[in-house]
mmCIF file of C-alpha atoms in Angstrom:
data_model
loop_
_atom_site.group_PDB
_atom_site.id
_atom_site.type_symbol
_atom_site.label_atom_id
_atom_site.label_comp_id
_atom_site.label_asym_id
_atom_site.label_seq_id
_atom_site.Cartn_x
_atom_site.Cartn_y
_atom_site.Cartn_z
ATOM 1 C CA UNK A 175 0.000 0.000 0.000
ATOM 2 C CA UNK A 176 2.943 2.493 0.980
ATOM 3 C CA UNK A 177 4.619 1.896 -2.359
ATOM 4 C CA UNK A 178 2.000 2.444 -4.238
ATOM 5 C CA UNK A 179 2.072 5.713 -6.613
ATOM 6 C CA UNK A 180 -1.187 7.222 -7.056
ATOM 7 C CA UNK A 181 -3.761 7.048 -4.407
ATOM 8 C CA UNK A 182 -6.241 4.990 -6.476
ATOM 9 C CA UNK A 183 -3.775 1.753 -6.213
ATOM 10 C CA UNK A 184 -2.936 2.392 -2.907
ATOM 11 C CA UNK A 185 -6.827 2.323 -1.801
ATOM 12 C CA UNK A 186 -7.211 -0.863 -3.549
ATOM 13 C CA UNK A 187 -4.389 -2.332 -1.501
ATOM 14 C CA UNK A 188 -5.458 -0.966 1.200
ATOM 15 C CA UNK A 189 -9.225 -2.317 0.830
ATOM 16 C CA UNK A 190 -7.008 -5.688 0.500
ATOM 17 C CA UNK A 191 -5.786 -5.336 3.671
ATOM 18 C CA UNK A 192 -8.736 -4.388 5.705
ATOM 19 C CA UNK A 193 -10.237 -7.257 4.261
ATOM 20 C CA UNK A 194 -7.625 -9.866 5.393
ATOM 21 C CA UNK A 195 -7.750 -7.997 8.818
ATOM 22 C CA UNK A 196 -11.357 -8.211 9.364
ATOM 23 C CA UNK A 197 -10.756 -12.031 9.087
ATOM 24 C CA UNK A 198 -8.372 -12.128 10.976
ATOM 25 C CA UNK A 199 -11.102 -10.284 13.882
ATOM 26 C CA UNK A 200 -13.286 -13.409 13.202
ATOM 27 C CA UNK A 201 -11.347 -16.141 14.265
ATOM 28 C CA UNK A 202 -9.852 -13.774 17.083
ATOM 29 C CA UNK A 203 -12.470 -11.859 18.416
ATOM 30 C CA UNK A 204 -16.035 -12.287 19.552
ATOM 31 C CA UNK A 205 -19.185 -12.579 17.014
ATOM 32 C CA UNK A 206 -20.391 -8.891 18.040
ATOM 33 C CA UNK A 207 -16.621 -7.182 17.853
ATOM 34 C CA UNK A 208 -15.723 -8.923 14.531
ATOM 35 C CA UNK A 209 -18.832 -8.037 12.901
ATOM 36 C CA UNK A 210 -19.075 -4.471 14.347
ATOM 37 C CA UNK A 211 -15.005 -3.984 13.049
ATOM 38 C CA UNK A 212 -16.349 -5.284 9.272
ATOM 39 C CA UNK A 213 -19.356 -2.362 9.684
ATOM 40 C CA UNK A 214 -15.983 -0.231 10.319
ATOM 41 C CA UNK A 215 -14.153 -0.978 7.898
ATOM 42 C CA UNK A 216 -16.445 -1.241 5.328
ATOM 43 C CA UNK A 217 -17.541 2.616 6.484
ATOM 44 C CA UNK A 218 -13.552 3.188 6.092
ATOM 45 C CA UNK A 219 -13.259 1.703 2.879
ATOM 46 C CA UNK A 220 -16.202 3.463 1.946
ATOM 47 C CA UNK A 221 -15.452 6.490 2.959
ATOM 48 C CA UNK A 222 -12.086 6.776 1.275
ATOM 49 C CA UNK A 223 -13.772 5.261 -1.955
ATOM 50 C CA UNK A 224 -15.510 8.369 -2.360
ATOM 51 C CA UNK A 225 -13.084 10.891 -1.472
ATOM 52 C CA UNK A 226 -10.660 9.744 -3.373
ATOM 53 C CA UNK A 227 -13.578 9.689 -6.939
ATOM 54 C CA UNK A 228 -14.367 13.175 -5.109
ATOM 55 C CA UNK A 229 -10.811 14.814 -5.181
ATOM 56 C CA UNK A 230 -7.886 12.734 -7.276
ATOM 57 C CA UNK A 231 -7.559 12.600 -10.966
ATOM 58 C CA UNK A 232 -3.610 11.969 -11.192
ATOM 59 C CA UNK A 233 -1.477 12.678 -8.765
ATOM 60 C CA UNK A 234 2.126 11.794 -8.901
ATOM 61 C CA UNK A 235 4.182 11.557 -6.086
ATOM 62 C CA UNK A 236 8.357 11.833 -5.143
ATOM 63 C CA UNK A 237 10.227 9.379 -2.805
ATOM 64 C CA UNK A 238 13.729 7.826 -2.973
ATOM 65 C CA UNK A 239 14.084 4.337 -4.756
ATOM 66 C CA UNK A 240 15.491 2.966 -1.276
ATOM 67 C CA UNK A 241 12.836 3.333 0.779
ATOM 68 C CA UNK A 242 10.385 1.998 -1.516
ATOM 69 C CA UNK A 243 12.212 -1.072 -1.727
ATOM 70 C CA UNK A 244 12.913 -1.380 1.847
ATOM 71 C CA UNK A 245 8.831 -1.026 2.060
ATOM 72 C CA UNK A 246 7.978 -2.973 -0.219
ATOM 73 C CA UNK A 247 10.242 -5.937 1.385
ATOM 74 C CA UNK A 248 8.437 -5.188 4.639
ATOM 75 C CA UNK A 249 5.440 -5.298 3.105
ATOM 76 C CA UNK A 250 5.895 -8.854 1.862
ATOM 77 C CA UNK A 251 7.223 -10.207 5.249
ATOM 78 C CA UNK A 252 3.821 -9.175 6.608
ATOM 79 C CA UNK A 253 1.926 -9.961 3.823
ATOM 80 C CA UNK A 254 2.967 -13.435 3.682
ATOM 81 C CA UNK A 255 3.392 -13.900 8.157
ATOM 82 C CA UNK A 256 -0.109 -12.531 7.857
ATOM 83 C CA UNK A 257 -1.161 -15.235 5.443
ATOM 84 C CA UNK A 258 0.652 -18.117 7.258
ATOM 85 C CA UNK A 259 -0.917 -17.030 10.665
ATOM 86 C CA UNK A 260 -4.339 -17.037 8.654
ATOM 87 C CA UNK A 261 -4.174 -20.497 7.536
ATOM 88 C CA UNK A 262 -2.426 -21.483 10.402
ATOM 89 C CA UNK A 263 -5.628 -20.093 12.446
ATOM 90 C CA UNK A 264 -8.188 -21.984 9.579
ATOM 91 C CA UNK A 265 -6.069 -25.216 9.946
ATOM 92 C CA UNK A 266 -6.001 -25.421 13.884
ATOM 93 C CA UNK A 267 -7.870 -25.048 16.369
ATOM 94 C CA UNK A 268 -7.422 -21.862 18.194
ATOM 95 C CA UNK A 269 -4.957 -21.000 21.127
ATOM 96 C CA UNK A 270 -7.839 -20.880 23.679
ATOM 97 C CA UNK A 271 -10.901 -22.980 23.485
ATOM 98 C CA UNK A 272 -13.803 -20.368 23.369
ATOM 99 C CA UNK A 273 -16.993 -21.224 25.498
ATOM 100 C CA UNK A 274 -19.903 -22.359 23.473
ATOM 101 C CA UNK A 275 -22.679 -21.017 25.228
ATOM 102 C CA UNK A 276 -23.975 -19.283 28.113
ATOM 103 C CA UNK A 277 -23.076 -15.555 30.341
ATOM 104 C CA UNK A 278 -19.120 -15.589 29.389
ATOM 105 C CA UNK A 279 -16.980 -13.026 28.340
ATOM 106 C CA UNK A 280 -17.793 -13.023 24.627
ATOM 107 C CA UNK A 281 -21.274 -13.347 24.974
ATOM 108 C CA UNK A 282 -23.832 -10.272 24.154
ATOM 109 C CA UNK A 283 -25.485 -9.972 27.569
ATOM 110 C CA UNK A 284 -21.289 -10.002 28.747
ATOM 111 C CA UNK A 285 -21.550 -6.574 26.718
ATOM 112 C CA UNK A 286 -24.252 -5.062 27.288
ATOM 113 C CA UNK A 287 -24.400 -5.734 31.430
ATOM 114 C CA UNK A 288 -20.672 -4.066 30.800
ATOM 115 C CA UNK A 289 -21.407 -0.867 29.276
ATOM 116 C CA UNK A 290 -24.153 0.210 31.756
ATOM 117 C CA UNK A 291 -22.637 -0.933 34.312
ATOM 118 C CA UNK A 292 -18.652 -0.867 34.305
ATOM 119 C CA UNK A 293 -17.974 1.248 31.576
ATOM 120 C CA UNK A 294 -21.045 3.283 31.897
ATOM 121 C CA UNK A 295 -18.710 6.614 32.072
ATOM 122 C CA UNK A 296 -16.676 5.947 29.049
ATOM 123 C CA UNK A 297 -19.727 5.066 26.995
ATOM 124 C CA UNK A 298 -21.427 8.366 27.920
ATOM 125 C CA UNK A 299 -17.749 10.257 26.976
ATOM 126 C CA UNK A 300 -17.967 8.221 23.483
ATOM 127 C CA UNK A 301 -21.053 9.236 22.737
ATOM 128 C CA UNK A 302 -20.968 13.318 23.640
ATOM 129 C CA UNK A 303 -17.411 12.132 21.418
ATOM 130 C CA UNK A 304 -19.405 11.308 19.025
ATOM 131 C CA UNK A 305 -22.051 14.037 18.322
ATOM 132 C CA UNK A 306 -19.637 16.665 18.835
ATOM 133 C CA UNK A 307 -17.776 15.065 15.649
ATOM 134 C CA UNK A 308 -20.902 14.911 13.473
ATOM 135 C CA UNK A 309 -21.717 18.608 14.612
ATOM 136 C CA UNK A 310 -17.789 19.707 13.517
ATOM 137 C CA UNK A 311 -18.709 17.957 10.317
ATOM 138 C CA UNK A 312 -21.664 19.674 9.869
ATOM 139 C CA UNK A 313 -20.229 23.356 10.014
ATOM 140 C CA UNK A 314 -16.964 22.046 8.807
ATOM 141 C CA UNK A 315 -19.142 21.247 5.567
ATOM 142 C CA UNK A 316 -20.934 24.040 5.139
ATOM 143 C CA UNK A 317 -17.765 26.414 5.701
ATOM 144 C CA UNK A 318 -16.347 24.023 2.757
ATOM 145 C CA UNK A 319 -19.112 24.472 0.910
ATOM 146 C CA UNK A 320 -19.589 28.257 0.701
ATOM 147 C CA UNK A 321 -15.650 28.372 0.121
ATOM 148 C CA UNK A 322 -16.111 26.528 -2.711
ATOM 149 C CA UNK A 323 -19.452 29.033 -4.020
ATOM 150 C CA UNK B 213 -1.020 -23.759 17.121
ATOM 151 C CA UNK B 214 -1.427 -20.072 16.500
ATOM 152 C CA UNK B 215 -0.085 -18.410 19.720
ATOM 153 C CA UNK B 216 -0.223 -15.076 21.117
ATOM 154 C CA UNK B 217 3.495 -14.533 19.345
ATOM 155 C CA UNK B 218 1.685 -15.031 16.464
ATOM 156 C CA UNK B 219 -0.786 -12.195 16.779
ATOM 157 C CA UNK B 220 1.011 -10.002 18.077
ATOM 158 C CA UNK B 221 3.756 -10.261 15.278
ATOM 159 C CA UNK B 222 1.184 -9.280 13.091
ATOM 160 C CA UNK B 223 -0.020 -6.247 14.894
ATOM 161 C CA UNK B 224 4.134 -5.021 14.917
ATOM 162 C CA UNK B 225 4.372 -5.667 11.553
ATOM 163 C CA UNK B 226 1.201 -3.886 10.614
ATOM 164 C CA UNK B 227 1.946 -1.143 12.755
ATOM 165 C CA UNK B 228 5.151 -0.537 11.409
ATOM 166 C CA UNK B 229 3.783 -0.635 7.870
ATOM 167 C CA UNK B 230 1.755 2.182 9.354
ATOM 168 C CA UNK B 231 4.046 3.929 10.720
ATOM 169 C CA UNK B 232 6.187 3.737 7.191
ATOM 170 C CA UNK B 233 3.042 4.984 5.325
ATOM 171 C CA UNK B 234 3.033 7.891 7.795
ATOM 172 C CA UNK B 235 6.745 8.926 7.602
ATOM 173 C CA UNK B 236 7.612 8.037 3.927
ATOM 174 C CA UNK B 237 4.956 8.982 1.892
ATOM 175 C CA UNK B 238 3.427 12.855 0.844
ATOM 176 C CA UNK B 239 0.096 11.896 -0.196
ATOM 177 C CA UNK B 240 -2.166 12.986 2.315
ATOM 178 C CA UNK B 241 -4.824 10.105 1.661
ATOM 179 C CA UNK B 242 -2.517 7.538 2.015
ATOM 180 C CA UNK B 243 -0.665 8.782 5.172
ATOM 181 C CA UNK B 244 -4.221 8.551 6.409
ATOM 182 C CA UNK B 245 -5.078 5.369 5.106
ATOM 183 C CA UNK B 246 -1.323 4.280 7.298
ATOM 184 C CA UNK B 247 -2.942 5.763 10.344
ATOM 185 C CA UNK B 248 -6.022 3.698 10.047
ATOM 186 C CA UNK B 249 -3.822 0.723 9.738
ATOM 187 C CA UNK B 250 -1.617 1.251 12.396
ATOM 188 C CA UNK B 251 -5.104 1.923 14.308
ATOM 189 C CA UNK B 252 -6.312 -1.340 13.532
ATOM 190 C CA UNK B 253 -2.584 -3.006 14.371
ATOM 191 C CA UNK B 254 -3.234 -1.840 17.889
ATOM 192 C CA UNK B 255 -6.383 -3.174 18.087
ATOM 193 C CA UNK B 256 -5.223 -6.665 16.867
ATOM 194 C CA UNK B 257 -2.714 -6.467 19.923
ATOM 195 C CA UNK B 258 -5.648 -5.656 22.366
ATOM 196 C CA UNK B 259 -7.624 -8.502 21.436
ATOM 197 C CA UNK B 260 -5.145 -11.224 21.505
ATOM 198 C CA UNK B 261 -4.370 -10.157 24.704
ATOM 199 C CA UNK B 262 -7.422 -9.944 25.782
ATOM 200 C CA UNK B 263 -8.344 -13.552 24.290
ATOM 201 C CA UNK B 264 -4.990 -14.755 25.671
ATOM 202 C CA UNK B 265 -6.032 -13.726 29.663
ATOM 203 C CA UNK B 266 -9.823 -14.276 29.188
ATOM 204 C CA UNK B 267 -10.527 -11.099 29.849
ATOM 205 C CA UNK B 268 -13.952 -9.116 28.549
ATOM 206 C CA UNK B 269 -12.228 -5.932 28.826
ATOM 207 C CA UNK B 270 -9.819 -6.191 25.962
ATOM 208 C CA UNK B 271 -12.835 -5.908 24.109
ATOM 209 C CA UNK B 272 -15.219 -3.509 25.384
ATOM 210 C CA UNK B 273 -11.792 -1.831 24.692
ATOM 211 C CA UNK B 274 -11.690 -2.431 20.993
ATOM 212 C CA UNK B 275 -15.344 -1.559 20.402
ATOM 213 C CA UNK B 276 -14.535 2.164 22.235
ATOM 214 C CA UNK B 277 -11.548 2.130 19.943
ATOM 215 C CA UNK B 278 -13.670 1.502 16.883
ATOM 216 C CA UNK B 279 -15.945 4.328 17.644
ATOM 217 C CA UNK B 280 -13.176 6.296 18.407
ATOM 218 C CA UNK B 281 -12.076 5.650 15.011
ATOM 219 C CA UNK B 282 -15.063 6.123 13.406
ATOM 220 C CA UNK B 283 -15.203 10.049 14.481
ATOM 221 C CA UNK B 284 -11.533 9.900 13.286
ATOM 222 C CA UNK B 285 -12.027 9.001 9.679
ATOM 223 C CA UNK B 286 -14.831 11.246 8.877
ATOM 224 C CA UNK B 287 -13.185 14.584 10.569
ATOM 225 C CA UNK B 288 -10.107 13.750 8.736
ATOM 226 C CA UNK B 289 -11.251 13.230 5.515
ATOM 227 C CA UNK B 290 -13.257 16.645 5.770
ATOM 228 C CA UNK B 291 -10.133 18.055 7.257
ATOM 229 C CA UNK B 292 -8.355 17.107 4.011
ATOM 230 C CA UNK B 293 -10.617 17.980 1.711
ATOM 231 C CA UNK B 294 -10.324 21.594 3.064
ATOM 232 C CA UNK B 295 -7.229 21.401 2.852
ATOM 233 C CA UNK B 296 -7.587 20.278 -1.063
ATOM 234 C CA UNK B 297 -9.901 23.331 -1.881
ATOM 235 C CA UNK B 298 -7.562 25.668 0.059
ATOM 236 C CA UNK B 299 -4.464 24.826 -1.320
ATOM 237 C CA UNK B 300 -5.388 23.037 -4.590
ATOM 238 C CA UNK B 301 -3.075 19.950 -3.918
ATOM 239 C CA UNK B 302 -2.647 17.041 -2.153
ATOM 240 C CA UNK B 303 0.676 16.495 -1.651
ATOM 241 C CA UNK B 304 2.953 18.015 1.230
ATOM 242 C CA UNK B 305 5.847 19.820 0.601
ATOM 243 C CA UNK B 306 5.842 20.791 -2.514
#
């Protein structure tokens, strides 16, 4: 993805990557964090997807030959550990046997007792978080907007 | 077996190919598309640990992470498209 010249090839790399990562969430997360980290990243992906039809037509970019191939190197070691830790993960069982059923810590009532309970404070923080981002985007977006008229 | 070696290799690795992205490259989208990986790196380290103890808390973690993220991505991608109708580029220094 780093080595990548224009943006457009680097997002498609980079879509590559979120997608290996989400699978790796599956087999090491819970059922409610992997699938709420795919919503994310497909958001993400998303999200970029448009900016980048939005704003880019061809833009070129300068870095030194070294780097790039130091990058891309590094890019392959992880590339392929990531791949042998994936079907190392598919092929065996994994490192801790998860509980099947019933109140345990990967279970939705687990989560739910926990964030009104526990984490009750930082839930409240993430969500004032939260609408005080979509109101910056708001007038960030209009002040764009009447730049641009 | 996959261990917790395992994982957490992967979260270095990513996060250094993050941290690469951030340093070596100009264009603004893809130093942000680094962040968001080396975002997601840390999150792969909080979750095997948290599935290596047992713990719930590595992640109710993540999840606060994610939503952290997801104000992240939006405000920067406004933030550099004002930057892109201010300064008519997209590349730093230059």
């Amino acid at each position: 993805m780093i080595t990548r010249r224009s943006a457009r090839s680097a997002f498609i790399w980079f879509g590559f990557c979120l997608a290996a990562i989400a699978f790796l969430f599956f087999l090491l997360a819970p059922v409610v964090v992997a699938v709420s980290w795919l919503i994310f990243m497909a958001g993400v992906a998303a999200s970029f997807r448009f900016f980048i039809k939005a704003h880019i037509n061809s833009e070129k970019e300068l870095y030194s030959g070294r780097i790039i191939s130091f990058a891309k190197i590094l890019g392959a070691l992880a590339a392929g550990y990531l791949g042998i830790v994936l079907f190392l993960a598919i092929a065996r069982p994994p490192f801790v046997e998860a509980p099947l059923s019933g109140y345990t810590y990967e279970s939705s009532r687990f989560f739910s007792e926990s964030f009104v309970s526990n984490y009750f404070i930082a839930l409240e923080i993430v969500g004032v978080l939260l609408l005080a981002a979509i109101v910056a985007l708001a007038i960030m977006g209009r002040s764009e907007t009447r730049g641009e008229a | 077996m996959i261990t917790l070696q395992h994982y957490l290799v992967v979260s270095a690795l990513l996060f250094i190919i993050g941290l690469a992205g951030l340093i070596v490259r100009r264009n603004l989208i893809a130093a942000f598309m680094s962040v968001i990986i080396a975002l997601v790196a840390a999150n792969i380290a909080i979750l095997g640990f948290s599935r290596w103890m047992l713990l719930g808390s590595g992640n109710i973690i993540s999840i606060f992470v994610m939503s952290v993220g997801a104000v992240v991505v939006p405000v920067g991608l406004v933030l550099l498209s004002a930057y892109i109708v201010k300064h008519k580029k997209l590349i730093l220094g230059e």
